[in-house]
Short mmCIF file of C-alpha atoms and ligand atoms in Angstrom, two decimals:
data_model
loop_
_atom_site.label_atom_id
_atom_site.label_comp_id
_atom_site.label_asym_id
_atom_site.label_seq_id
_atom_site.Cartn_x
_atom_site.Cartn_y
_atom_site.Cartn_z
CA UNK A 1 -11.19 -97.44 -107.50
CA UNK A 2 -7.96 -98.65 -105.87
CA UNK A 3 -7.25 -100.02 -102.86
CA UNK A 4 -4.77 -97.44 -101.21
CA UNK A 5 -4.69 -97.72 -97.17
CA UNK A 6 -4.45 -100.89 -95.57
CA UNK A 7 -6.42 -102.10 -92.65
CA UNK A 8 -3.56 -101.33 -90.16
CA UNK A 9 -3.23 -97.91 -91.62
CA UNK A 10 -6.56 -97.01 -90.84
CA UNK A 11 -7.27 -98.46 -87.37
CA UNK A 12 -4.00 -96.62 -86.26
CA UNK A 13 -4.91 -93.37 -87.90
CA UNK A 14 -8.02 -93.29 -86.28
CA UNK A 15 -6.97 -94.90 -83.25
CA UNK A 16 -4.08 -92.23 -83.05
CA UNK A 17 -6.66 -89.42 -83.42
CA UNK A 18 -8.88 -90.70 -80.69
CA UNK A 19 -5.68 -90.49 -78.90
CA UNK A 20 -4.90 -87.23 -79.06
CA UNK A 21 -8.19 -85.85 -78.23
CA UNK A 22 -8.72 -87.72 -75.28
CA UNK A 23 -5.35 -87.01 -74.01
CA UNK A 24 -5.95 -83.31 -75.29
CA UNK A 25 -9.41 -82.37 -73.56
CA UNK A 26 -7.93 -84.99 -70.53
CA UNK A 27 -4.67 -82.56 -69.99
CA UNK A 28 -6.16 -80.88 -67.04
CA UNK A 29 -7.74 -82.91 -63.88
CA UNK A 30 -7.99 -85.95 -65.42
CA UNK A 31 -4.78 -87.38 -64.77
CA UNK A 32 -4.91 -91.59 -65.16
CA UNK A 33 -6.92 -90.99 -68.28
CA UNK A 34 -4.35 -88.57 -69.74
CA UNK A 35 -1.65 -90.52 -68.86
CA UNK A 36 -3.34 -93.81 -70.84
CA UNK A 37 -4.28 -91.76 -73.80
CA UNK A 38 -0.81 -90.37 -73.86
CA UNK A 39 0.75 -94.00 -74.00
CA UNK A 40 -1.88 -94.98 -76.32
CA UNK A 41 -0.66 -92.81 -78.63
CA UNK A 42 3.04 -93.38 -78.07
CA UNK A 43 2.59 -97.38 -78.07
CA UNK A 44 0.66 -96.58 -81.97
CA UNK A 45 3.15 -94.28 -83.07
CA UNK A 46 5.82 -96.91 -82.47
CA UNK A 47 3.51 -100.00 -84.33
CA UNK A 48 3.18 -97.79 -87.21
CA UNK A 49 7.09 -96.91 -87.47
CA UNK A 50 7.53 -100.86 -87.62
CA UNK A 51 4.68 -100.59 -90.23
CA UNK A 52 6.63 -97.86 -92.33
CA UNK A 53 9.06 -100.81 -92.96
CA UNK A 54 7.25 -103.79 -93.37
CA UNK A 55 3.57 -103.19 -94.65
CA UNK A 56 1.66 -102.80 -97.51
CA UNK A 57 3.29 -100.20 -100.03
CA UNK A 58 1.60 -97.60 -99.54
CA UNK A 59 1.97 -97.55 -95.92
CA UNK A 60 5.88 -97.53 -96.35
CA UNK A 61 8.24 -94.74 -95.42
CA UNK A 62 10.21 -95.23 -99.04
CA UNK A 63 6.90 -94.71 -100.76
CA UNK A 64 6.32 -91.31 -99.30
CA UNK A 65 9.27 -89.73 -97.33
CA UNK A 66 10.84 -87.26 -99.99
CA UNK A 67 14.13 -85.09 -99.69
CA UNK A 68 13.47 -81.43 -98.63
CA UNK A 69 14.15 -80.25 -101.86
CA UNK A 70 11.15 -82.38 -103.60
CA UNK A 71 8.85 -81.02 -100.70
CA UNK A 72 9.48 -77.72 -101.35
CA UNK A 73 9.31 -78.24 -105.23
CA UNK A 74 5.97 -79.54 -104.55
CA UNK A 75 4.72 -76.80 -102.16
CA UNK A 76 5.96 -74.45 -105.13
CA UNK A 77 3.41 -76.38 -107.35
CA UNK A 78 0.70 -75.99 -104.90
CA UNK A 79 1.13 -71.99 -104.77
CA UNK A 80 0.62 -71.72 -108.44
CA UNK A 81 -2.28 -74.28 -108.33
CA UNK A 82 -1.03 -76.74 -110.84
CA UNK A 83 0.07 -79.84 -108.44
CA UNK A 84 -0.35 -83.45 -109.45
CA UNK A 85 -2.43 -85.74 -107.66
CA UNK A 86 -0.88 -88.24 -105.61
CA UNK A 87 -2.25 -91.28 -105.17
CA UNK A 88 -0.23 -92.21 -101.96
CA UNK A 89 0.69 -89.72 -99.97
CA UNK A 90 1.70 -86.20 -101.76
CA UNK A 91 5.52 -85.15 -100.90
CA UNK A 92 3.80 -81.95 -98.28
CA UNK A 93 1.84 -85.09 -96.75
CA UNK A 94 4.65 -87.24 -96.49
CA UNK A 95 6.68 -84.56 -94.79
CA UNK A 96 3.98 -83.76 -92.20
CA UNK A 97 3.26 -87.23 -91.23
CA UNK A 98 7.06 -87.32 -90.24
CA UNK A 99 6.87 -84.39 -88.28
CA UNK A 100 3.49 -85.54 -86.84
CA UNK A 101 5.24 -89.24 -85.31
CA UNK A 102 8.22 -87.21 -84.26
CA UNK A 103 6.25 -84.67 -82.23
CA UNK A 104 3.35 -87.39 -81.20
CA UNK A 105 6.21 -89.50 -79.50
CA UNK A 106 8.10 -86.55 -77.74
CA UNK A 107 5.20 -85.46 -76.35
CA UNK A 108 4.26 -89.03 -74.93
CA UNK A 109 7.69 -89.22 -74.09
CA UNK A 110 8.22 -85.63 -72.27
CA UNK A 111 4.68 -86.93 -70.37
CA UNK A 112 5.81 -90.11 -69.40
CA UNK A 113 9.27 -87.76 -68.13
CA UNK A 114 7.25 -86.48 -65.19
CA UNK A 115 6.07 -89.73 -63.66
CA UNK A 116 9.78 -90.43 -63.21
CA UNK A 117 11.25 -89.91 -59.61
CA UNK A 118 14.02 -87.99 -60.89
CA UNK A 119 11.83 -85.32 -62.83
CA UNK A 120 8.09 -85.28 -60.45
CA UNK A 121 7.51 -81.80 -60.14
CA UNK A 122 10.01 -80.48 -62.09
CA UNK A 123 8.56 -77.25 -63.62
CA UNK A 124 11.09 -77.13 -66.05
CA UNK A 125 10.25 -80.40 -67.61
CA UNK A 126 5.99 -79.85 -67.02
CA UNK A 127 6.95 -76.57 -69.68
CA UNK A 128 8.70 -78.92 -72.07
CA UNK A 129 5.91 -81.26 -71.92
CA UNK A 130 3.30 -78.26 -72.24
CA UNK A 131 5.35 -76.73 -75.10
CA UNK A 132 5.58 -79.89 -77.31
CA UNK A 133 1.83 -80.76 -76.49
CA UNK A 134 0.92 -77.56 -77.99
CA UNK A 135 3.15 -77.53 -81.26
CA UNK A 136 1.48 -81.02 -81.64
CA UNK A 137 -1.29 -79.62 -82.13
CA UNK A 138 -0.57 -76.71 -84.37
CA UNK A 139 0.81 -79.67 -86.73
CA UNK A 140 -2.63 -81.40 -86.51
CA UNK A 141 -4.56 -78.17 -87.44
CA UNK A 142 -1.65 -78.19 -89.82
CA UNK A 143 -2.84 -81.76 -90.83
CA UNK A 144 -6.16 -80.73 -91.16
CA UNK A 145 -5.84 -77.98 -93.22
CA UNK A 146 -3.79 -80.08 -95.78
CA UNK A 147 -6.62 -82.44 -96.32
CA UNK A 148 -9.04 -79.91 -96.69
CA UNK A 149 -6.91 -78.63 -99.09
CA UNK A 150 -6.25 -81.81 -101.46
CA UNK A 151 -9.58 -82.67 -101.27
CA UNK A 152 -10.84 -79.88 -102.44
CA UNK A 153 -8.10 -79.25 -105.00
CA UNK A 154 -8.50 -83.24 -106.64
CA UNK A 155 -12.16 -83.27 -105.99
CA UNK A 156 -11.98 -86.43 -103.37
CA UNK A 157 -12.98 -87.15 -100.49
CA UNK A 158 -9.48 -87.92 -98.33
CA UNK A 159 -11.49 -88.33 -95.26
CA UNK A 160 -13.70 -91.12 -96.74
CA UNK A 161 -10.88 -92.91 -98.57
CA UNK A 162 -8.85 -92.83 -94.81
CA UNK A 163 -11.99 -94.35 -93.20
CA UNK A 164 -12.80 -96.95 -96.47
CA UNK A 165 -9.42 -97.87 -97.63
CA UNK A 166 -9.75 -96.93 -101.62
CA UNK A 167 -9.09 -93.95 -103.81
CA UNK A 168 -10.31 -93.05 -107.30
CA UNK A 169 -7.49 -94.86 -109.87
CA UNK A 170 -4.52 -93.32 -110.83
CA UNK A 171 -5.63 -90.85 -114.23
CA UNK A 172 -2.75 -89.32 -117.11
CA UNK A 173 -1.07 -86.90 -114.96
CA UNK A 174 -1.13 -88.20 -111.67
CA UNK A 175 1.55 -90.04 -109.31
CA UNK A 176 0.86 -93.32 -108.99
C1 HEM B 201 -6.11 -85.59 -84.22
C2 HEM B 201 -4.96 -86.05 -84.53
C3 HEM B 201 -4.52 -86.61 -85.85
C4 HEM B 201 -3.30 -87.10 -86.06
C5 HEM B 201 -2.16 -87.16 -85.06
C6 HEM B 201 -3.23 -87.55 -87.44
C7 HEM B 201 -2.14 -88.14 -88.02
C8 HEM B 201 -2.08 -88.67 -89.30
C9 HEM B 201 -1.03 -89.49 -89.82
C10 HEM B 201 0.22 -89.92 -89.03
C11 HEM B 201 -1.35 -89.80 -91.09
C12 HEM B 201 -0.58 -90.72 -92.01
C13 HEM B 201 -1.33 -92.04 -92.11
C14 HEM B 201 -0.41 -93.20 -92.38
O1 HEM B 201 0.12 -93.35 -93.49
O2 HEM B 201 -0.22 -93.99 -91.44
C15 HEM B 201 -2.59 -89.16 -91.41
C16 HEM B 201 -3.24 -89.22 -92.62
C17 HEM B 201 -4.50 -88.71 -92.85
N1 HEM B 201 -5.32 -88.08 -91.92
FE1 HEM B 201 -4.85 -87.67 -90.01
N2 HEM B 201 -4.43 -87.31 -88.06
C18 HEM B 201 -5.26 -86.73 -87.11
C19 HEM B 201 -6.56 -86.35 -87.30
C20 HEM B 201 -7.24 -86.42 -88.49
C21 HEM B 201 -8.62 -86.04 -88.68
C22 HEM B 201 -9.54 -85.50 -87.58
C23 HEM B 201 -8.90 -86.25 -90.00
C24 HEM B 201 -10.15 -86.02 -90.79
C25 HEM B 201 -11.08 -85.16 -90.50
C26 HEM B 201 -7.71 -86.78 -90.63
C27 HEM B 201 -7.59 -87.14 -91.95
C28 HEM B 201 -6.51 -87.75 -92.53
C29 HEM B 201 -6.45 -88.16 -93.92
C30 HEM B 201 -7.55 -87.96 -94.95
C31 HEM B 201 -5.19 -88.74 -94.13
C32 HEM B 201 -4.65 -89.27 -95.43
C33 HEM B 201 -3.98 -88.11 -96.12
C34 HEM B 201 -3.59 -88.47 -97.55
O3 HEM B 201 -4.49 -88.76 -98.34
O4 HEM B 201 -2.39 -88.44 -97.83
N3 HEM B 201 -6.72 -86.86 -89.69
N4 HEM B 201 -3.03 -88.49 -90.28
C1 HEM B 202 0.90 -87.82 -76.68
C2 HEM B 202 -0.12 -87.44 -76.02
C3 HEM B 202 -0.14 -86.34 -74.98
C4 HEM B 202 -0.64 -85.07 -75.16
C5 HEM B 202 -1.28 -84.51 -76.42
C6 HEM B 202 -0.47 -84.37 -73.90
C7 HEM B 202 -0.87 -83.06 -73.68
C8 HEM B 202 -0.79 -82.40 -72.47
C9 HEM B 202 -1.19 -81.04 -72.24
C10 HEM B 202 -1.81 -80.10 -73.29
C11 HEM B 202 -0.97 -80.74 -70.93
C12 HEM B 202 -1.25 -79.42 -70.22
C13 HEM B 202 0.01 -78.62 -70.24
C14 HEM B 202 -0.23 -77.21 -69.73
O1 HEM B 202 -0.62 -77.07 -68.56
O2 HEM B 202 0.00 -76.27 -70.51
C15 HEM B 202 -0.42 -81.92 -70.32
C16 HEM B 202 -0.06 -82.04 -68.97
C17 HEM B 202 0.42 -83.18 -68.38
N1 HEM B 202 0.69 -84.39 -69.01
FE1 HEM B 202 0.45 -84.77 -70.99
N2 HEM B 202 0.14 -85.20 -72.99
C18 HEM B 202 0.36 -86.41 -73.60
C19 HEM B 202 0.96 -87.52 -73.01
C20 HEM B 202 1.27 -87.66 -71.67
C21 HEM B 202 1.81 -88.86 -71.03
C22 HEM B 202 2.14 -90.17 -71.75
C23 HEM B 202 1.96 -88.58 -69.70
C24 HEM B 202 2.44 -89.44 -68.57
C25 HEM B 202 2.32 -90.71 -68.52
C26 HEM B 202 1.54 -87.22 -69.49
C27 HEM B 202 1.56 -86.56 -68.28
C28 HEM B 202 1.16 -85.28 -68.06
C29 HEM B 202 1.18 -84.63 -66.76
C30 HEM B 202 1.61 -85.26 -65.44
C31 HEM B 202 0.73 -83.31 -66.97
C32 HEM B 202 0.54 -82.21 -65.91
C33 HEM B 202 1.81 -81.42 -65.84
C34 HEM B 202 1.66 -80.28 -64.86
O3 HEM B 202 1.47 -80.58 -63.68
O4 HEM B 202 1.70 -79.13 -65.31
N3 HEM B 202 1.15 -86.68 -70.71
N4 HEM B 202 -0.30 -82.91 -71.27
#
């Protein structure tokens, strides 16, 4: 086994999840809960930018952020069944955990929009809030279905190795 996720990559993955589903099933009638959760998760998503650029290698943006073209190479791989194994994050991975931060902190942000004086009531901006909320969450289902899919595909347990820190060593053929 290798060690793979750090200790800050963990807490905030899990702490970010915890997050969104209390903010989530919070949405409606319980407001200063929602509100909290919602910063929570905006106050994580900006830690673990700063952690994209200084942490352990793994947890870095260079190690996993790939051009388009490499993403869609690798979804191409993954429709005919025959994609490596990464041991960080795969290029798909990589681009969904961009997307995820980028629609995590608009939708904290588009929240924390209608607390302002200038936008309190605003229906226009409670529909921008409402429509970024829920394309969040298509991208976790999104998320979800991904690991499911690796994990099945590698034979390893992604969930486990998110939660424990290590993954099975790099073997001939896989990304290191
Ligand atoms: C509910 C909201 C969730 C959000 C916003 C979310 C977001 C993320 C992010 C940003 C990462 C990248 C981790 C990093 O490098 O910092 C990640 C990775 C991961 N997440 Fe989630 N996650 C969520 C829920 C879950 C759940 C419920 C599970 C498991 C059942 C899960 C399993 C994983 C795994 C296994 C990885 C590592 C993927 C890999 O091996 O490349 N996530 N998630
Ligand atoms: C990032 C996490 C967040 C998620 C997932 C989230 C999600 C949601 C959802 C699903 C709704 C219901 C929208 C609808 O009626 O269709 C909602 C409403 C609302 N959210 Fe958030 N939100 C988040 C962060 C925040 C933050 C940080 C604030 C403010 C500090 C906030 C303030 C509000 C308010 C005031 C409403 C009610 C709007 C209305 O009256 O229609 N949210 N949120």
């Amino acid at each position: 086994m290798v060690r793979v996720w750090d200790p800050m990559v963990r807490a905030f993955h899990w702490a970010l999840a915890l997050s969104f589903a209390v903010a989530w099933l919070s949405a409606r009638g319980w407001e200063d809960l929602h509100d909290w959760a919602g910063y929570a998760a905006g106050s994580l998503v900006a830690a673990r930018v700063a952690w994209g650029f200084l942490g352990a290698p793994y947890a870095r943006f260079t190690q996993f952020v790939r051009s388009p073209q490499t993403v869609l190479a690798y979804l191409k791989t993954i429709a005919t069944g025959s994609e490596a194994r990464f041991v960080g994050h795969n290029p798909a991975g990589g681009a969904m955990i961009v997307a995820l931060l980028v629609a995590m902190a608009a939708t904290a942000t588009t929240g924390w929009m209608l607390t302002t004086d200038a936008l309190w009531g605003a229906t226009w901006a409670q529909k921008l809030h409402s429509v970024v909320a829920h394309s969040l969450l298509l991208l976790v289902l999104g998320h979800l279905a991904g690991v499911a899919l690796a994990s099945l595909r590698h034979r390893e347990n992604l969930v486990r190795a998110m939660i424990l820190g290590d993954k099975r060593a790099p073997e001939p053929g896989d990304v290191a």
